[in-house]
Short mmCIF file of C-alpha atoms in Angstrom, two decimals:
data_model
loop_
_atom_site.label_atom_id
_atom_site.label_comp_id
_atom_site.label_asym_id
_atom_site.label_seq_id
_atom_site.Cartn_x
_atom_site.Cartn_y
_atom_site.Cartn_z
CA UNK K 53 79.60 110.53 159.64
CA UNK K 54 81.11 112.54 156.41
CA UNK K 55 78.99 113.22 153.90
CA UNK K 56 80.84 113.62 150.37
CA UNK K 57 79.29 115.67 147.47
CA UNK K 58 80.60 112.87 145.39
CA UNK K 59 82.24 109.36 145.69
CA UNK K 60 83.90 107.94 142.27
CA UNK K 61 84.18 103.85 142.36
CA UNK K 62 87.33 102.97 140.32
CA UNK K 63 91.12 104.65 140.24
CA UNK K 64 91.27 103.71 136.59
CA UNK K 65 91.02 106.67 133.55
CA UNK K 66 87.56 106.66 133.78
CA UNK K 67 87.03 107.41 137.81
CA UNK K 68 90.31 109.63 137.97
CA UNK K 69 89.19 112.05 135.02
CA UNK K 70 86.07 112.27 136.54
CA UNK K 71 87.52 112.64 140.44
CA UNK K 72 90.17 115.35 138.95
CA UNK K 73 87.35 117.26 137.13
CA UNK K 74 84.94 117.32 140.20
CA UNK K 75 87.68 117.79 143.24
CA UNK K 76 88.92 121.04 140.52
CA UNK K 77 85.54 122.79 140.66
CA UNK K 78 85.47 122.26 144.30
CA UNK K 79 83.38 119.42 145.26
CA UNK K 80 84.41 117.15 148.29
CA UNK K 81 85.07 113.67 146.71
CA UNK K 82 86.13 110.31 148.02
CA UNK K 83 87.51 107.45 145.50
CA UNK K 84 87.72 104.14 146.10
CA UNK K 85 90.68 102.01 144.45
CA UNK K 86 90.69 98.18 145.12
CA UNK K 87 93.95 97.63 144.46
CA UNK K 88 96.61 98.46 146.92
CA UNK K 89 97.44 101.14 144.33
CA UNK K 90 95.75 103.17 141.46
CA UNK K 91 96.94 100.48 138.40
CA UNK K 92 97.55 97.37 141.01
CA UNK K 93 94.57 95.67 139.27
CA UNK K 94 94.57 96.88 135.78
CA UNK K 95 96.70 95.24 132.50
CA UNK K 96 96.16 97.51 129.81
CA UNK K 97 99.82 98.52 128.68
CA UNK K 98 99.39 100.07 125.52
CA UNK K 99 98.51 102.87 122.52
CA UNK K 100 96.28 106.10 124.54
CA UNK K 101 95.02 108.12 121.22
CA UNK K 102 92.67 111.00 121.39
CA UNK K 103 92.93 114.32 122.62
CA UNK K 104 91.45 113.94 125.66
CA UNK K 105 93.97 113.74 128.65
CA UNK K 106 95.32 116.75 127.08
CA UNK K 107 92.26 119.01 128.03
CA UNK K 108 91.81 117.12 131.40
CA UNK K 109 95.48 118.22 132.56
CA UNK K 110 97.21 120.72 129.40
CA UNK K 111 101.10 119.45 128.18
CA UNK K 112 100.06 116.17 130.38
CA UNK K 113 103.51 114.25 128.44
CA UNK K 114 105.49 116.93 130.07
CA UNK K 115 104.96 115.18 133.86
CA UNK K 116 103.19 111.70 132.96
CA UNK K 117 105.12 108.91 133.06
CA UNK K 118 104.67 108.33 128.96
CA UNK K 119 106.74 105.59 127.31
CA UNK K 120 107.03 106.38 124.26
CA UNK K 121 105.15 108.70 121.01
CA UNK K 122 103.30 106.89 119.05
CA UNK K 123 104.93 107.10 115.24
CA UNK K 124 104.44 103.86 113.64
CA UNK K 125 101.36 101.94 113.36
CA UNK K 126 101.81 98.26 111.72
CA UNK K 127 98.65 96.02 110.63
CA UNK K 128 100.07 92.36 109.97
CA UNK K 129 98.13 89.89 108.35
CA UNK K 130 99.63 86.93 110.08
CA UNK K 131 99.57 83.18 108.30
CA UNK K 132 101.28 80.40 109.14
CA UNK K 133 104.65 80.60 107.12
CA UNK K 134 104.57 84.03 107.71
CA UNK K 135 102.91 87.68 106.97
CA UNK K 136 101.90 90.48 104.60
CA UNK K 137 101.71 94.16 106.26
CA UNK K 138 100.73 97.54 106.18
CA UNK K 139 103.22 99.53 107.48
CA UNK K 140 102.55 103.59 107.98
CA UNK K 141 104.46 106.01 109.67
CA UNK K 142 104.47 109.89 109.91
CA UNK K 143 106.44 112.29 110.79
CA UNK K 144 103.60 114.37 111.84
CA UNK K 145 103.40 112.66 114.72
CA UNK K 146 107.05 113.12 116.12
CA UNK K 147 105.66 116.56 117.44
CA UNK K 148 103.47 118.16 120.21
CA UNK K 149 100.90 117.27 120.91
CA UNK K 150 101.16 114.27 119.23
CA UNK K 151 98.62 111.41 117.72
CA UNK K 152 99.57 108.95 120.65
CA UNK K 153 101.43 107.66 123.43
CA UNK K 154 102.40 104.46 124.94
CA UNK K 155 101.57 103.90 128.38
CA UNK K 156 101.52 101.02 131.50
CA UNK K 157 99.08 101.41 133.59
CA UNK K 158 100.67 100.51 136.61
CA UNK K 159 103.03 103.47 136.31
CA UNK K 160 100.35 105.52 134.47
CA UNK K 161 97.02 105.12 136.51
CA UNK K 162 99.46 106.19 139.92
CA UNK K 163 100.29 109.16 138.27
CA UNK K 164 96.68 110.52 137.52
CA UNK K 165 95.59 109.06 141.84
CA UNK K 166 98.47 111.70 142.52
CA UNK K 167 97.02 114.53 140.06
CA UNK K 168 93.41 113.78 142.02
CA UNK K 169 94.95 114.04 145.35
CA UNK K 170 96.79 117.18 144.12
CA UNK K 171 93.17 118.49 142.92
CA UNK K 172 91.89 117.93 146.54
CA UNK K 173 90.16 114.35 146.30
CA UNK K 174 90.63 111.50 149.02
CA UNK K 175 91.88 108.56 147.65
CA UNK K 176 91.24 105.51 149.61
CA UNK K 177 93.21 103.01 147.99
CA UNK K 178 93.05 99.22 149.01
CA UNK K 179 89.32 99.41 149.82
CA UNK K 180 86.58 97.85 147.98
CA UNK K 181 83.09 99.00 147.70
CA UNK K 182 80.48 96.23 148.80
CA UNK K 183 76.97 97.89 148.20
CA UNK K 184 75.41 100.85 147.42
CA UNK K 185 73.33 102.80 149.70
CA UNK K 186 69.96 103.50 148.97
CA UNK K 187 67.55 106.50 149.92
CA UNK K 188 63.95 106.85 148.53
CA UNK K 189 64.43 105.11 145.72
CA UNK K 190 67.65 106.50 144.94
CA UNK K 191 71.93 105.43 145.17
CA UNK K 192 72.86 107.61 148.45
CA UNK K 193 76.32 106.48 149.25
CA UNK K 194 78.38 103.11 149.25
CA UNK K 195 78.96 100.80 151.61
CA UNK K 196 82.96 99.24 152.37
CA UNK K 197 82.36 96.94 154.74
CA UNK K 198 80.32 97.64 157.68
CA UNK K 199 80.91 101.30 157.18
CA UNK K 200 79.43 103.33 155.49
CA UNK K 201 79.50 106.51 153.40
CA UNK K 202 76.94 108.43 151.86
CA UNK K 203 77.35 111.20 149.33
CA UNK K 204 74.70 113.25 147.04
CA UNK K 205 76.63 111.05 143.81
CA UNK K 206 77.95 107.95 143.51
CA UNK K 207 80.24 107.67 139.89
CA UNK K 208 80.72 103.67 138.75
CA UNK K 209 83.52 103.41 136.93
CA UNK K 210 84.90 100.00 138.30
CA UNK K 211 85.56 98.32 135.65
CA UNK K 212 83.90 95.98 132.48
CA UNK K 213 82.29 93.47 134.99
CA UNK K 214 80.56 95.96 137.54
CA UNK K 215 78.39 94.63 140.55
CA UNK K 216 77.81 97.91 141.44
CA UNK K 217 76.14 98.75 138.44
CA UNK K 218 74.09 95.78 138.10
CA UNK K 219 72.84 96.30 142.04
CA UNK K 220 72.07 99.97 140.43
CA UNK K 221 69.60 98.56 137.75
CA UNK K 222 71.88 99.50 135.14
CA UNK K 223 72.94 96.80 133.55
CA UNK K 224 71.80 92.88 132.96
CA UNK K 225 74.44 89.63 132.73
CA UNK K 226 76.48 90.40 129.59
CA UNK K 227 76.87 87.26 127.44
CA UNK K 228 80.58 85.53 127.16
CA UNK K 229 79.69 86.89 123.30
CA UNK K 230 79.66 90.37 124.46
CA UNK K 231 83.30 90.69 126.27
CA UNK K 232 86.62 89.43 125.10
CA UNK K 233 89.58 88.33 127.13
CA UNK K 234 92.91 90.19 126.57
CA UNK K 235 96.36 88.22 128.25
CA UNK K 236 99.47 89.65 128.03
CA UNK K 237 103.20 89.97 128.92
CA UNK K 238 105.93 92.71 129.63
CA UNK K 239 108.96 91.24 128.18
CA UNK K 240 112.15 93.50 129.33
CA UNK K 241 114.74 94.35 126.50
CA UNK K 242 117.34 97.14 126.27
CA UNK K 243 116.38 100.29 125.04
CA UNK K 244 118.88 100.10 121.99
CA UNK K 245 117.52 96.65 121.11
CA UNK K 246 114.31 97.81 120.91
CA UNK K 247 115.06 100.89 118.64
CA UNK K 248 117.24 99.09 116.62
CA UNK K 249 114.29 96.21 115.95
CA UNK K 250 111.94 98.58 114.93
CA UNK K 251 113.38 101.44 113.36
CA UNK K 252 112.99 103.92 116.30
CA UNK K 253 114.58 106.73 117.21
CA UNK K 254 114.66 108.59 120.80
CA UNK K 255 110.88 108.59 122.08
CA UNK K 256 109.46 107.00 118.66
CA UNK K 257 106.79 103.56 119.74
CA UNK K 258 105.45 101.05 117.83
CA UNK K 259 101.84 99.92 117.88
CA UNK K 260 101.63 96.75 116.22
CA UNK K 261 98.38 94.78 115.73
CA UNK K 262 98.15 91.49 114.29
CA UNK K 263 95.11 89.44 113.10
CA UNK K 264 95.25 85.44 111.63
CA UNK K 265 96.64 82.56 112.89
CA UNK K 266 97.76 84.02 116.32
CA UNK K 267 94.38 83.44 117.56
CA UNK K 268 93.62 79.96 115.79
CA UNK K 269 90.76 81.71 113.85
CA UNK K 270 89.25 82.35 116.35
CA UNK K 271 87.70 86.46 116.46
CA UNK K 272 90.24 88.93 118.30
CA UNK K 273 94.12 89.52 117.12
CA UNK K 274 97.92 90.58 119.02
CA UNK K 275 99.07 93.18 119.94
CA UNK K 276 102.68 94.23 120.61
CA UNK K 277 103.55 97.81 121.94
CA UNK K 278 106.85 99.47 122.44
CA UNK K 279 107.76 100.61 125.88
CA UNK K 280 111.11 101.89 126.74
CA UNK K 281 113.11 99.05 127.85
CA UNK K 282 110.09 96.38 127.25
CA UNK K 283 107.30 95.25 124.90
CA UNK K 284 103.96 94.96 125.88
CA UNK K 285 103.01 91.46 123.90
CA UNK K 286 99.54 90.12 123.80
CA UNK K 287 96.15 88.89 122.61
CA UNK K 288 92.56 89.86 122.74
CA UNK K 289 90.09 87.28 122.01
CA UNK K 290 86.13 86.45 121.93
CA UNK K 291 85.29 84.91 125.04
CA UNK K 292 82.41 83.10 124.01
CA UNK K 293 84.88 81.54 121.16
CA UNK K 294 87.37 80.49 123.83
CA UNK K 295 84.85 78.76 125.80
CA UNK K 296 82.97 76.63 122.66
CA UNK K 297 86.76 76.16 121.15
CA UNK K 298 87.78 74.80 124.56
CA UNK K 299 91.08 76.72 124.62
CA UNK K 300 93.13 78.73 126.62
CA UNK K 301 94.43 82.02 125.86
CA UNK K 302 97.27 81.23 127.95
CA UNK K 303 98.00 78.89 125.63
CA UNK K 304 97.59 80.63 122.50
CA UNK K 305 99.49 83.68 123.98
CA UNK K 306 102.60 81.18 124.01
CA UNK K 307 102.15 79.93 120.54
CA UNK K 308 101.82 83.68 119.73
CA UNK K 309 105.51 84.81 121.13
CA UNK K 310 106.80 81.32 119.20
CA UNK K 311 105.45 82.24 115.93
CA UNK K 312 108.67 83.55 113.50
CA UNK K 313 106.98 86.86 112.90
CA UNK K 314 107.01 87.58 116.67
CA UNK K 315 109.97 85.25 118.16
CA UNK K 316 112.52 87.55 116.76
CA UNK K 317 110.94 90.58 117.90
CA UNK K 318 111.21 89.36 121.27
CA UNK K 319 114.71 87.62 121.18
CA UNK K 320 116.70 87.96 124.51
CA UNK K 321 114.07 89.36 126.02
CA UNK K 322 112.61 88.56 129.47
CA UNK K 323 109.05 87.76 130.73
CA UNK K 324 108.30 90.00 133.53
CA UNK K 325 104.66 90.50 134.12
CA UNK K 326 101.73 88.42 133.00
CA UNK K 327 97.76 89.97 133.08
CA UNK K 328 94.61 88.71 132.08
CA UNK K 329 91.60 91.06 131.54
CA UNK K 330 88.01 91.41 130.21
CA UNK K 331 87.06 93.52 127.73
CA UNK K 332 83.83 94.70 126.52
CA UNK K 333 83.66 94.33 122.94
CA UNK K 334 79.69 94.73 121.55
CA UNK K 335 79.42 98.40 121.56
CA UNK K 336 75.88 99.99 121.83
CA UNK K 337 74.58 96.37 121.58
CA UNK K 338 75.46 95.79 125.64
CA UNK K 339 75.63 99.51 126.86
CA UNK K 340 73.86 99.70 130.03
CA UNK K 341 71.84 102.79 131.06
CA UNK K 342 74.17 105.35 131.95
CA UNK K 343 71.70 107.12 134.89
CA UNK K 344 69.59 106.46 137.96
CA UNK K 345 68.90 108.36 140.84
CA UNK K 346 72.15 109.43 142.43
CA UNK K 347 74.73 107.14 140.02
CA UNK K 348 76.34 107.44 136.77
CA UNK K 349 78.46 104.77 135.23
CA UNK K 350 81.72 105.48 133.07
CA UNK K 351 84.29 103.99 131.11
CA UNK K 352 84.15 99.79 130.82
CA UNK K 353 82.26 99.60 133.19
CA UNK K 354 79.34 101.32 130.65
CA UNK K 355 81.14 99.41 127.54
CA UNK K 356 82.19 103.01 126.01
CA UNK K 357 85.23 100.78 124.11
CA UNK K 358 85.66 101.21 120.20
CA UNK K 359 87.05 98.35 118.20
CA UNK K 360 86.81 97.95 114.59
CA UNK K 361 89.26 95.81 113.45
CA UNK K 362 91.73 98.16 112.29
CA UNK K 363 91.95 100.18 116.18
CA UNK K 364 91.03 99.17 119.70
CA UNK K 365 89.97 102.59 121.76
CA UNK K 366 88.88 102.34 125.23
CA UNK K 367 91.42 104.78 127.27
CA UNK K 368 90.75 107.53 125.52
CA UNK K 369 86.86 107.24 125.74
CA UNK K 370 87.07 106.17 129.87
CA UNK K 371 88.40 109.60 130.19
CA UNK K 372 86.19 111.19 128.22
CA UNK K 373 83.18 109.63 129.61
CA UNK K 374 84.74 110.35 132.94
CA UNK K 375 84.71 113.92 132.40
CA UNK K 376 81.22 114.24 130.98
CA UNK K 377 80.21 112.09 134.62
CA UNK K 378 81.68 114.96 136.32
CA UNK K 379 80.40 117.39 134.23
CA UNK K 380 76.80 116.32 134.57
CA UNK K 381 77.65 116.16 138.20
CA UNK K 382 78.38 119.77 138.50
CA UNK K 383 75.30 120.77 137.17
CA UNK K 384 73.07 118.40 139.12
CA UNK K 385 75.21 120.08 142.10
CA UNK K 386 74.06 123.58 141.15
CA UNK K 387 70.38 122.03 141.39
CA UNK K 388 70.43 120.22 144.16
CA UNK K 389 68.53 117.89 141.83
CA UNK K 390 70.46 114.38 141.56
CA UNK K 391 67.20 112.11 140.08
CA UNK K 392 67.48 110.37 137.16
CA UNK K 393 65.90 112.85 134.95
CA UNK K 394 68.72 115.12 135.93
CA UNK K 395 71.79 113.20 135.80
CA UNK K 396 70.47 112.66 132.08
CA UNK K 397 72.38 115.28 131.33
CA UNK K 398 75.21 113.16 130.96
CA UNK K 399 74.04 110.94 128.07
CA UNK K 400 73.20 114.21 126.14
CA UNK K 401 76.88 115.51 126.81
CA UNK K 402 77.92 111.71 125.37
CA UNK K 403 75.90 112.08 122.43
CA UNK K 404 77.52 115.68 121.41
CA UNK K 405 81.00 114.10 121.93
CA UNK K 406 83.09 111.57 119.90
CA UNK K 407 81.97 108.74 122.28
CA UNK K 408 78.53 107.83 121.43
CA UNK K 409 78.69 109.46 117.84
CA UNK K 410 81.59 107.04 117.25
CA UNK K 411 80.00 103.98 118.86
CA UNK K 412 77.07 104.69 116.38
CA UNK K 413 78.97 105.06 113.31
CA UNK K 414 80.98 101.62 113.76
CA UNK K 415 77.80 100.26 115.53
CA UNK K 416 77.83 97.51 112.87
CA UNK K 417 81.48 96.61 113.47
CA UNK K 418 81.52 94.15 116.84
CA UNK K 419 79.15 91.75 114.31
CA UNK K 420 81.04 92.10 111.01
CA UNK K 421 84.77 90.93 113.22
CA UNK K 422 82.89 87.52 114.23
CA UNK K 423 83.36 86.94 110.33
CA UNK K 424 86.19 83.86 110.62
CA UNK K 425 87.07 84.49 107.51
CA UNK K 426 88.80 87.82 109.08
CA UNK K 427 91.09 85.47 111.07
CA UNK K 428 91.05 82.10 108.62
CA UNK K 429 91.00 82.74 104.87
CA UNK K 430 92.25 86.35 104.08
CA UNK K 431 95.55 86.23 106.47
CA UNK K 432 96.61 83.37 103.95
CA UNK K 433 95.32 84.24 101.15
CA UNK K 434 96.81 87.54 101.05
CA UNK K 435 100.40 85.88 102.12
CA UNK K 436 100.15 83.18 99.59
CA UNK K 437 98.66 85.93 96.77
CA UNK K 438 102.41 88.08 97.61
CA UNK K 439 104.36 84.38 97.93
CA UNK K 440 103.30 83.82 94.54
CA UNK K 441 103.95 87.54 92.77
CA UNK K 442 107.46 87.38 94.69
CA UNK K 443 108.66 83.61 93.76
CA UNK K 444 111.01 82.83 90.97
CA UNK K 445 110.78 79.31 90.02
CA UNK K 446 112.74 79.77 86.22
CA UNK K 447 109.55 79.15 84.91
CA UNK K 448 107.10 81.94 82.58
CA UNK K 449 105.56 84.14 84.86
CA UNK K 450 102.14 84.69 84.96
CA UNK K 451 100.46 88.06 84.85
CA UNK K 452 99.17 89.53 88.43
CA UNK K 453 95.58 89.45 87.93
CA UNK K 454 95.95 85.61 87.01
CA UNK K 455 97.57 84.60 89.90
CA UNK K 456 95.03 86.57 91.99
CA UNK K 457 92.12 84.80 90.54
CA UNK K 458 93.93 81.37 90.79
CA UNK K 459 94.47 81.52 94.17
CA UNK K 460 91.30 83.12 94.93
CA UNK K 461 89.32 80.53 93.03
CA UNK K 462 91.30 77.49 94.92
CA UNK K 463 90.47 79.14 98.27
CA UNK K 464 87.35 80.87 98.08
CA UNK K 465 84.65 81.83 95.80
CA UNK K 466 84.37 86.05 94.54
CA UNK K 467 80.92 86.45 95.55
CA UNK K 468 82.10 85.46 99.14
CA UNK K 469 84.61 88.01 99.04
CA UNK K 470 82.65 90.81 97.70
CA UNK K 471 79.69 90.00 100.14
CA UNK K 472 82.54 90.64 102.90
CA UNK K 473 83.64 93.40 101.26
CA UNK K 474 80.16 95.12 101.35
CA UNK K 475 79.60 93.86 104.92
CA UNK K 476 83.45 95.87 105.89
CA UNK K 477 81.62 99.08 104.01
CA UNK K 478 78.50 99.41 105.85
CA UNK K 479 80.64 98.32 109.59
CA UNK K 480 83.79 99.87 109.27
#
């Protein structure tokens, strides 16, 4: 029977940075991919921002199968009549090594299986991990089947709802509260179509994010990305809200591509994939422990996903976290010393990084978004606040600040708004 120095869990960001890391410095490592593929079982189709891939594998964009640059970011406060935006672009971002790039995984997460077997790694795709092994007290190996394979580390990074984990003693039932539910569709247009729609040029994306009445109040918001001959169009929403609301996000995803903000966007175009996924979406609040004897746990599968409202970051910190598992890996290698005390190496390394410092900072976020007002009142107040400054009806107009307390004081109270505004200072 093989022994491995280390077996990863997961062909996602997450397991492949930290695979591609280890197999690089030498180490004999197995993965284990589900799917019949790296990506087979994954939806995400969207923005990647961070610097990260680019110090796993230097000039990655030059080889990856990237979609498009990220230019353009839109917010869009979406009521029902219609919408009020921010729309930002930058040039700065047309350049190496850019801000961001749009990706599917499908095409994406079979590219970085390939740049792990290239590294030396096994990937044993189509093959999912039933247990853990377990020696003196510690994770020894896993177990496919009735086979199995032990190894000095075993790396978890299968995903937001991981067994594995939990059978490790890292990690408790999450709540529906704690995850949210993302649906969405590739809908196939020609490349000129999609330029032309929204003011592209050559390589240029789109990340669009929209928050109102496409989720019927409830907390989460769309999302529409620009591929190269297809948009990536969906919705991320509370579980826990779905459940006690008694809808479908099915259903709300095809409201969503009817409304008149998003109908023309996607005009002509044809439905060609459909996904459903969890997401973990309470930060710190549902991180699990990130060490025990012989295991580490990455990516969602340890709830290392930013979302604030204003961006939704998970990619970016799956790799990170991945390479920080392999990093604390290394070292516990050098020691011949793979207990829990060692392998805490790897929180420290998350705590001098981006990931944990920037879960901390917005730690207060995941509670301020359950705010309905988010989703209810301020989408249509702000559109009927612009409908108002913007409508001629041959009558005296009345100054700005009039209107805005008019409106405001038929809607809503001030003190509600300023309480929310305090609560969005100390959260985001």
């Amino acid at each position: 029977m093989e022994r491995f120095d280390a077996i990863v869990v997961g062909g996602g960001p997450a397991g492949c940075a930290s695979a591609y890391v280890m197999a690089k410095a030498g180490l004999n490592v197995l993965l284990f991919e589900r799917g019949k593929f790296a990506g087979a079982k994954n939806m995400w189709g969207g923005a990647f921002f961070g610097p990260q891939l680019n110090e796993l594998i230097p000039e990655f964009w030059k080889e990856a199968p990237v979609e498009r640059f990220v230019t353009r970011h839109v917010l869009s406060f979406m009521a029902e009549n219609g919408s009020t935006s921010l729309d930002f672009k930058s040039t700065r971002f047309c350049a190496a090594p850019y801000n961001g790039f749009i990706l599917l995984r499908a095409k994406f997460d079979g590219w970085m299986a390939q740049k792990v077997e290239q590294a030396g790694a096994i990937v044993a795709a189509g093959m999912r991990v039933d247990d853990l092994l377990f020696q003196e007290g510690r994770v020894s190996g896993v177990k496919v089947g009735d086979e199995e394979f032990p190894s000095d580390i075993v790396i978890l990074a299968d995903g937001v709802n991981s067994l594995l984990a939990k059978k490790a003693g890292l990690r408790s039932d999450f709540l529906p509260e704690d995850m949210k539910q993302g649906v969405k569709e590739i809908i196939e247009l020609p490349r000129e179509t999609i330029e032309q729609r929204f003011n592209l040029v050559n390589d240029e994306g789109a990340a669009i994010e929209f928050v109102g009445t496409c989720t019927r109040g409830l907390p989460g918001g769309g999302f529409l990305y620009t591929n190269k001959n297809s948009l990536s169009l969906g919705l991320v929403i509370e579980l826990g809200s779905l459940v006690k609301s008694k809808l479908k996000a099915s259903d709300l995803l095809e409201e969503f591509k009817h409304h008149p903000e998003i109908s023309r966007l996607i005009e002509g175009g044809r439905t060609v994939e459909y996904s459903a996924h969890l997401i973990p979406c309470s930060g710190l609040a549902m991180m699990p422990k990130l060490a025990t004897g012989g295991a580490l746990v990455t990516g969602d599968a340890a709830a290392l996903l930013l979302g604030t409202g204003l961006i939704l970051e998970g990619a970016n910190f799956a790799i990170a976290s991945g390479m920080a598992a392999a990093q604390a890996a290394l070292e516990a290698k050098e020691k011949n010393d793979f207990s829990v005390g060692s392998l805490s190496r790897y929180e420290q390394l998350l705590k001098e990084s981006f990931v944990l410092q920037d879960l901390n900072t917005f730690r207060g976020a995941p509670a301020f978004l359950k705010n309905r007002r988010i989703y209810e009142l301020y989408p249509e107040l702000a559109f009927e606040i612009f409908e108002a400054i913007f409508q001629s009806d041959g009558m005296p107009r009345k100054g700005t600040l009039q209107v805005v307390k008019e409106i405001i004081k038929r809607r809503t109270s001030m003190s509600s708004i300023v309480s929310d505004l305090w609560k969005a200072r100390k959260a985001i």
